[in-house]
């Protein structure tokens, strides 16, 4: 920990934090000092290229995040760093490890908010598909299908068009 505190920000710092987090055994709560260091680092350097790797490493620890201060830390990072290249991987992993219904709803809201205005990004399709897999509210499901169907016209030349089309077919033809 002292080593990390003494190093100025660099890609190496994110490697050190990621390595430190990967040493934590699964299901073992993080030491408060580690959480403090990671929190301060993300506050200061959350927009650097290594930040998504640090956040993913937090999720890999496997601790129960919902109801934990780490949930707020990760949600804050996600809301502030939509444009980061690793955002989609963190988002998908967070949806996979989160079990609390209220927390999952907050994550779905983050993803739905992200979809608006990011239609040209290649990650848009991955977020839409993931949301269609996890939403439980029928109204949200219909809204996502409508959003996907609205995206299809004008995007026929994109290589990922067929993936969106197939996912929408799968969702609307799914037996209840």
PDB file of C-alpha atoms in Angstrom:
ATOM      1  CA  UNK A   1       0.000   0.000   0.000  1.00  0.00           C
ATOM      2  CA  UNK A   2       2.776   2.449   0.895  1.00  0.00           C
ATOM      3  CA  UNK A   3       4.448   1.680  -2.428  1.00  0.00           C
ATOM      4  CA  UNK A   4       1.290   2.606  -4.330  1.00  0.00           C
ATOM      5  CA  UNK A   5       0.831   5.797  -2.319  1.00  0.00           C
ATOM      6  CA  UNK A   6       4.364   6.929  -3.099  1.00  0.00           C
ATOM      7  CA  UNK A   7       4.266   6.378  -6.869  1.00  0.00           C
ATOM      8  CA  UNK A   8       2.978   9.204  -9.039  1.00  0.00           C
ATOM      9  CA  UNK A   9       0.179   8.212 -11.361  1.00  0.00           C
ATOM     10  CA  UNK A  10       1.243   6.166 -14.294  1.00  0.00           C
ATOM     11  CA  UNK A  11       0.076   3.066 -16.102  1.00  0.00           C
ATOM     12  CA  UNK A  12       2.331   1.208 -13.666  1.00  0.00           C
ATOM     13  CA  UNK A  13       0.228   2.443 -10.740  1.00  0.00           C
ATOM     14  CA  UNK A  14      -2.889   0.893 -12.224  1.00  0.00           C
ATOM     15  CA  UNK A  15      -0.942  -2.345 -12.768  1.00  0.00           C
ATOM     16  CA  UNK A  16       0.087  -2.330  -9.113  1.00  0.00           C
ATOM     17  CA  UNK A  17      -3.469  -1.724  -7.911  1.00  0.00           C
ATOM     18  CA  UNK A  18      -4.809  -4.396 -10.224  1.00  0.00           C
ATOM     19  CA  UNK A  19      -2.148  -6.861  -9.005  1.00  0.00           C
ATOM     20  CA  UNK A  20      -2.896  -6.012  -5.370  1.00  0.00           C
ATOM     21  CA  UNK A  21      -6.619  -6.604  -5.866  1.00  0.00           C
ATOM     22  CA  UNK A  22      -5.968  -9.896  -7.650  1.00  0.00           C
ATOM     23  CA  UNK A  23      -4.138 -11.115  -4.526  1.00  0.00           C
ATOM     24  CA  UNK A  24      -7.292 -10.793  -2.406  1.00  0.00           C
ATOM     25  CA  UNK A  25      -8.883 -14.217  -1.901  1.00  0.00           C
ATOM     26  CA  UNK A  26     -12.448 -14.571  -3.214  1.00  0.00           C
ATOM     27  CA  UNK A  27     -15.248 -13.657  -0.813  1.00  0.00           C
ATOM     28  CA  UNK A  28     -12.851 -11.959   1.617  1.00  0.00           C
ATOM     29  CA  UNK A  29     -13.814  -8.378   2.479  1.00  0.00           C
ATOM     30  CA  UNK A  30     -11.284  -5.813   1.359  1.00  0.00           C
ATOM     31  CA  UNK A  31      -9.133  -4.168   3.982  1.00  0.00           C
ATOM     32  CA  UNK A  32     -10.361  -0.616   4.637  1.00  0.00           C
ATOM     33  CA  UNK A  33      -6.937   0.777   3.775  1.00  0.00           C
ATOM     34  CA  UNK A  34      -7.026  -0.887   0.347  1.00  0.00           C
ATOM     35  CA  UNK A  35     -10.508   0.476  -0.318  1.00  0.00           C
ATOM     36  CA  UNK A  36      -9.329   3.965   0.706  1.00  0.00           C
ATOM     37  CA  UNK A  37      -6.299   3.830  -1.601  1.00  0.00           C
ATOM     38  CA  UNK A  38      -8.328   2.536  -4.555  1.00  0.00           C
ATOM     39  CA  UNK A  39     -11.026   5.143  -3.922  1.00  0.00           C
ATOM     40  CA  UNK A  40      -8.531   8.013  -3.823  1.00  0.00           C
ATOM     41  CA  UNK A  41      -6.743   6.702  -6.911  1.00  0.00           C
ATOM     42  CA  UNK A  42      -9.998   6.412  -8.876  1.00  0.00           C
ATOM     43  CA  UNK A  43     -11.052   9.892  -7.761  1.00  0.00           C
ATOM     44  CA  UNK A  44      -7.780  11.319  -9.013  1.00  0.00           C
ATOM     45  CA  UNK A  45      -7.048   9.099 -12.022  1.00  0.00           C
ATOM     46  CA  UNK A  46     -10.354   7.512 -12.993  1.00  0.00           C
ATOM     47  CA  UNK A  47     -10.046   8.916 -16.480  1.00  0.00           C
ATOM     48  CA  UNK A  48      -6.727   7.223 -17.222  1.00  0.00           C
ATOM     49  CA  UNK A  49      -6.401   4.220 -19.491  1.00  0.00           C
ATOM     50  CA  UNK A  50      -5.798   1.809 -16.619  1.00  0.00           C
ATOM     51  CA  UNK A  51      -8.806   2.764 -14.525  1.00  0.00           C
ATOM     52  CA  UNK A  52     -11.183   0.258 -16.095  1.00  0.00           C
ATOM     53  CA  UNK A  53      -8.720  -2.542 -15.273  1.00  0.00           C
ATOM     54  CA  UNK A  54      -8.666  -1.474 -11.621  1.00  0.00           C
ATOM     55  CA  UNK A  55     -12.472  -1.351 -11.489  1.00  0.00           C
ATOM     56  CA  UNK A  56     -12.696  -4.770 -13.147  1.00  0.00           C
ATOM     57  CA  UNK A  57     -10.241  -6.129 -10.590  1.00  0.00           C
ATOM     58  CA  UNK A  58     -12.532  -4.833  -7.837  1.00  0.00           C
ATOM     59  CA  UNK A  59     -15.356  -6.828  -9.383  1.00  0.00           C
ATOM     60  CA  UNK A  60     -13.130  -9.897  -9.773  1.00  0.00           C
ATOM     61  CA  UNK A  61     -12.529 -10.000  -6.036  1.00  0.00           C
ATOM     62  CA  UNK A  62     -15.996 -11.527  -5.917  1.00  0.00           C
ATOM     63  CA  UNK A  63     -17.119  -9.718  -2.807  1.00  0.00           C
ATOM     64  CA  UNK A  64     -20.799  -8.948  -2.424  1.00  0.00           C
ATOM     65  CA  UNK A  65     -20.942  -5.431  -3.821  1.00  0.00           C
ATOM     66  CA  UNK A  66     -24.528  -4.445  -3.241  1.00  0.00           C
ATOM     67  CA  UNK A  67     -24.925  -2.665   0.045  1.00  0.00           C
ATOM     68  CA  UNK A  68     -21.146  -2.296   0.181  1.00  0.00           C
ATOM     69  CA  UNK A  69     -19.382   1.083  -0.215  1.00  0.00           C
ATOM     70  CA  UNK A  70     -17.662  -0.351  -3.288  1.00  0.00           C
ATOM     71  CA  UNK A  71     -20.948  -0.393  -5.179  1.00  0.00           C
ATOM     72  CA  UNK A  72     -21.187   3.382  -4.907  1.00  0.00           C
ATOM     73  CA  UNK A  73     -17.533   3.777  -5.872  1.00  0.00           C
ATOM     74  CA  UNK A  74     -17.957   1.663  -9.008  1.00  0.00           C
ATOM     75  CA  UNK A  75     -21.282   3.263  -9.966  1.00  0.00           C
ATOM     76  CA  UNK A  76     -19.705   6.706  -9.583  1.00  0.00           C
ATOM     77  CA  UNK A  77     -16.826   5.675 -11.844  1.00  0.00           C
ATOM     78  CA  UNK A  78     -19.239   4.275 -14.424  1.00  0.00           C
ATOM     79  CA  UNK A  79     -21.401   7.405 -14.456  1.00  0.00           C
ATOM     80  CA  UNK A  80     -18.376   9.673 -14.886  1.00  0.00           C
ATOM     81  CA  UNK A  81     -16.437   7.642 -17.452  1.00  0.00           C
ATOM     82  CA  UNK A  82     -18.892   6.510 -20.136  1.00  0.00           C
ATOM     83  CA  UNK A  83     -16.344   7.260 -22.832  1.00  0.00           C
ATOM     84  CA  UNK A  84     -13.584   5.036 -21.431  1.00  0.00           C
ATOM     85  CA  UNK A  85     -12.769   2.122 -23.753  1.00  0.00           C
ATOM     86  CA  UNK A  86     -13.061  -0.418 -20.923  1.00  0.00           C
ATOM     87  CA  UNK A  87     -16.419   0.878 -19.677  1.00  0.00           C
ATOM     88  CA  UNK A  88     -18.441  -1.802 -21.453  1.00  0.00           C
ATOM     89  CA  UNK A  89     -16.435  -4.637 -19.888  1.00  0.00           C
ATOM     90  CA  UNK A  90     -16.879  -3.203 -16.408  1.00  0.00           C
ATOM     91  CA  UNK A  91     -20.586  -2.676 -17.055  1.00  0.00           C
ATOM     92  CA  UNK A  92     -21.168  -6.223 -18.259  1.00  0.00           C
ATOM     93  CA  UNK A  93     -19.217  -7.721 -15.379  1.00  0.00           C
ATOM     94  CA  UNK A  94     -21.034  -5.549 -12.841  1.00  0.00           C
ATOM     95  CA  UNK A  95     -24.385  -6.751 -14.200  1.00  0.00           C
ATOM     96  CA  UNK A  96     -23.166 -10.334 -13.944  1.00  0.00           C
ATOM     97  CA  UNK A  97     -21.976 -10.147 -10.324  1.00  0.00           C
ATOM     98  CA  UNK A  98     -24.743  -7.941  -8.954  1.00  0.00           C
ATOM     99  CA  UNK A  99     -27.574  -9.809  -7.303  1.00  0.00           C
ATOM    100  CA  UNK A 100     -29.516  -7.188  -5.371  1.00  0.00           C
ATOM    101  CA  UNK A 101     -32.666  -6.150  -7.269  1.00  0.00           C
ATOM    102  CA  UNK A 102     -32.355  -2.469  -6.348  1.00  0.00           C
ATOM    103  CA  UNK A 103     -28.701  -2.425  -7.390  1.00  0.00           C
ATOM    104  CA  UNK A 104     -29.479  -4.201 -10.646  1.00  0.00           C
ATOM    105  CA  UNK A 105     -32.177  -1.639 -11.409  1.00  0.00           C
ATOM    106  CA  UNK A 106     -29.653   1.151 -10.827  1.00  0.00           C
ATOM    107  CA  UNK A 107     -27.249  -0.566 -13.227  1.00  0.00           C
ATOM    108  CA  UNK A 108     -29.959  -1.003 -15.850  1.00  0.00           C
ATOM    109  CA  UNK A 109     -30.727   2.712 -15.552  1.00  0.00           C
ATOM    110  CA  UNK A 110     -27.029   3.509 -16.105  1.00  0.00           C
ATOM    111  CA  UNK A 111     -27.019   1.377 -19.264  1.00  0.00           C
ATOM    112  CA  UNK A 112     -30.271   2.809 -20.600  1.00  0.00           C
ATOM    113  CA  UNK A 113     -28.915   6.315 -20.030  1.00  0.00           C
ATOM    114  CA  UNK A 114     -25.709   5.402 -21.813  1.00  0.00           C
ATOM    115  CA  UNK A 115     -27.553   4.083 -24.888  1.00  0.00           C
ATOM    116  CA  UNK A 116     -28.993   7.503 -25.640  1.00  0.00           C
ATOM    117  CA  UNK A 117     -26.428   9.475 -27.611  1.00  0.00           C
ATOM    118  CA  UNK A 118     -23.986   6.611 -28.124  1.00  0.00           C
ATOM    119  CA  UNK A 119     -25.695   4.865 -31.051  1.00  0.00           C
ATOM    120  CA  UNK A 120     -22.635   5.236 -33.283  1.00  0.00           C
ATOM    121  CA  UNK A 121     -20.268   3.532 -30.861  1.00  0.00           C
ATOM    122  CA  UNK A 122     -19.562  -0.145 -31.413  1.00  0.00           C
ATOM    123  CA  UNK A 123     -20.243  -0.848 -27.714  1.00  0.00           C
ATOM    124  CA  UNK A 124     -23.860   0.300 -28.129  1.00  0.00           C
ATOM    125  CA  UNK A 125     -24.897  -3.081 -29.491  1.00  0.00           C
ATOM    126  CA  UNK A 126     -23.235  -4.931 -26.604  1.00  0.00           C
ATOM    127  CA  UNK A 127     -24.966  -2.739 -24.012  1.00  0.00           C
ATOM    128  CA  UNK A 128     -28.360  -3.143 -25.701  1.00  0.00           C
ATOM    129  CA  UNK A 129     -27.964  -6.920 -25.953  1.00  0.00           C
ATOM    130  CA  UNK A 130     -26.852  -7.208 -22.325  1.00  0.00           C
ATOM    131  CA  UNK A 131     -29.763  -5.074 -21.151  1.00  0.00           C
ATOM    132  CA  UNK A 132     -32.224  -7.181 -23.130  1.00  0.00           C
ATOM    133  CA  UNK A 133     -30.797 -10.223 -21.313  1.00  0.00           C
ATOM    134  CA  UNK A 134     -31.170  -8.809 -17.808  1.00  0.00           C
ATOM    135  CA  UNK A 135     -34.190  -6.469 -17.681  1.00  0.00           C
ATOM    136  CA  UNK A 136     -37.099  -7.885 -15.748  1.00  0.00           C
ATOM    137  CA  UNK A 137     -39.509  -4.963 -16.028  1.00  0.00           C
ATOM    138  CA  UNK A 138     -41.775  -5.588 -19.050  1.00  0.00           C
ATOM    139  CA  UNK A 139     -42.088  -1.868 -19.763  1.00  0.00           C
ATOM    140  CA  UNK A 140     -38.314  -1.465 -19.883  1.00  0.00           C
ATOM    141  CA  UNK A 141     -38.056  -4.509 -22.119  1.00  0.00           C
ATOM    142  CA  UNK A 142     -40.542  -3.046 -24.594  1.00  0.00           C
ATOM    143  CA  UNK A 143     -38.727   0.310 -24.518  1.00  0.00           C
ATOM    144  CA  UNK A 144     -35.409  -1.423 -25.256  1.00  0.00           C
ATOM    145  CA  UNK A 145     -36.922  -3.408 -28.138  1.00  0.00           C
ATOM    146  CA  UNK A 146     -38.334  -0.159 -29.533  1.00  0.00           C
ATOM    147  CA  UNK A 147     -34.932   1.493 -29.161  1.00  0.00           C
ATOM    148  CA  UNK A 148     -33.234  -1.392 -30.981  1.00  0.00           C
ATOM    149  CA  UNK A 149     -35.879  -1.448 -33.705  1.00  0.00           C
ATOM    150  CA  UNK A 150     -35.421   2.294 -34.172  1.00  0.00           C
ATOM    151  CA  UNK A 151     -31.674   1.805 -34.566  1.00  0.00           C
ATOM    152  CA  UNK A 152     -32.001  -0.777 -37.377  1.00  0.00           C
ATOM    153  CA  UNK A 153     -33.120   1.535 -40.236  1.00  0.00           C
ATOM    154  CA  UNK A 154     -30.120   3.446 -41.543  1.00  0.00           C
ATOM    155  CA  UNK A 155     -27.581   1.066 -40.023  1.00  0.00           C
ATOM    156  CA  UNK A 156     -28.000  -1.854 -42.440  1.00  0.00           C
ATOM    157  CA  UNK A 157     -24.420  -1.496 -43.666  1.00  0.00           C
ATOM    158  CA  UNK A 158     -22.908  -1.964 -40.209  1.00  0.00           C
ATOM    159  CA  UNK A 159     -21.435  -5.404 -39.601  1.00  0.00           C
ATOM    160  CA  UNK A 160     -23.195  -5.675 -36.231  1.00  0.00           C
ATOM    161  CA  UNK A 161     -26.666  -4.935 -37.631  1.00  0.00           C
ATOM    162  CA  UNK A 162     -27.510  -8.634 -37.879  1.00  0.00           C
ATOM    163  CA  UNK A 163     -26.666  -9.169 -34.205  1.00  0.00           C
ATOM    164  CA  UNK A 164     -29.152  -6.494 -33.134  1.00  0.00           C
ATOM    165  CA  UNK A 165     -31.803  -7.822 -35.508  1.00  0.00           C
ATOM    166  CA  UNK A 166     -31.349 -11.402 -34.247  1.00  0.00           C
ATOM    167  CA  UNK A 167     -31.426 -10.345 -30.600  1.00  0.00           C
ATOM    168  CA  UNK A 168     -34.638  -8.393 -31.148  1.00  0.00           C
ATOM    169  CA  UNK A 169     -36.190 -11.412 -32.904  1.00  0.00           C
ATOM    170  CA  UNK A 170     -35.149 -13.636 -30.009  1.00  0.00           C
ATOM    171  CA  UNK A 171     -36.679 -11.279 -27.452  1.00  0.00           C
ATOM    172  CA  UNK A 172     -40.001 -10.697 -29.206  1.00  0.00           C
ATOM    173  CA  UNK A 173     -40.504 -14.392 -30.067  1.00  0.00           C
ATOM    174  CA  UNK A 174     -39.517 -15.655 -26.607  1.00  0.00           C
ATOM    175  CA  UNK A 175     -42.288 -17.709 -24.996  1.00  0.00           C
ATOM    176  CA  UNK A 176     -43.664 -16.061 -21.852  1.00  0.00           C
TER     177      UNK A 176
END
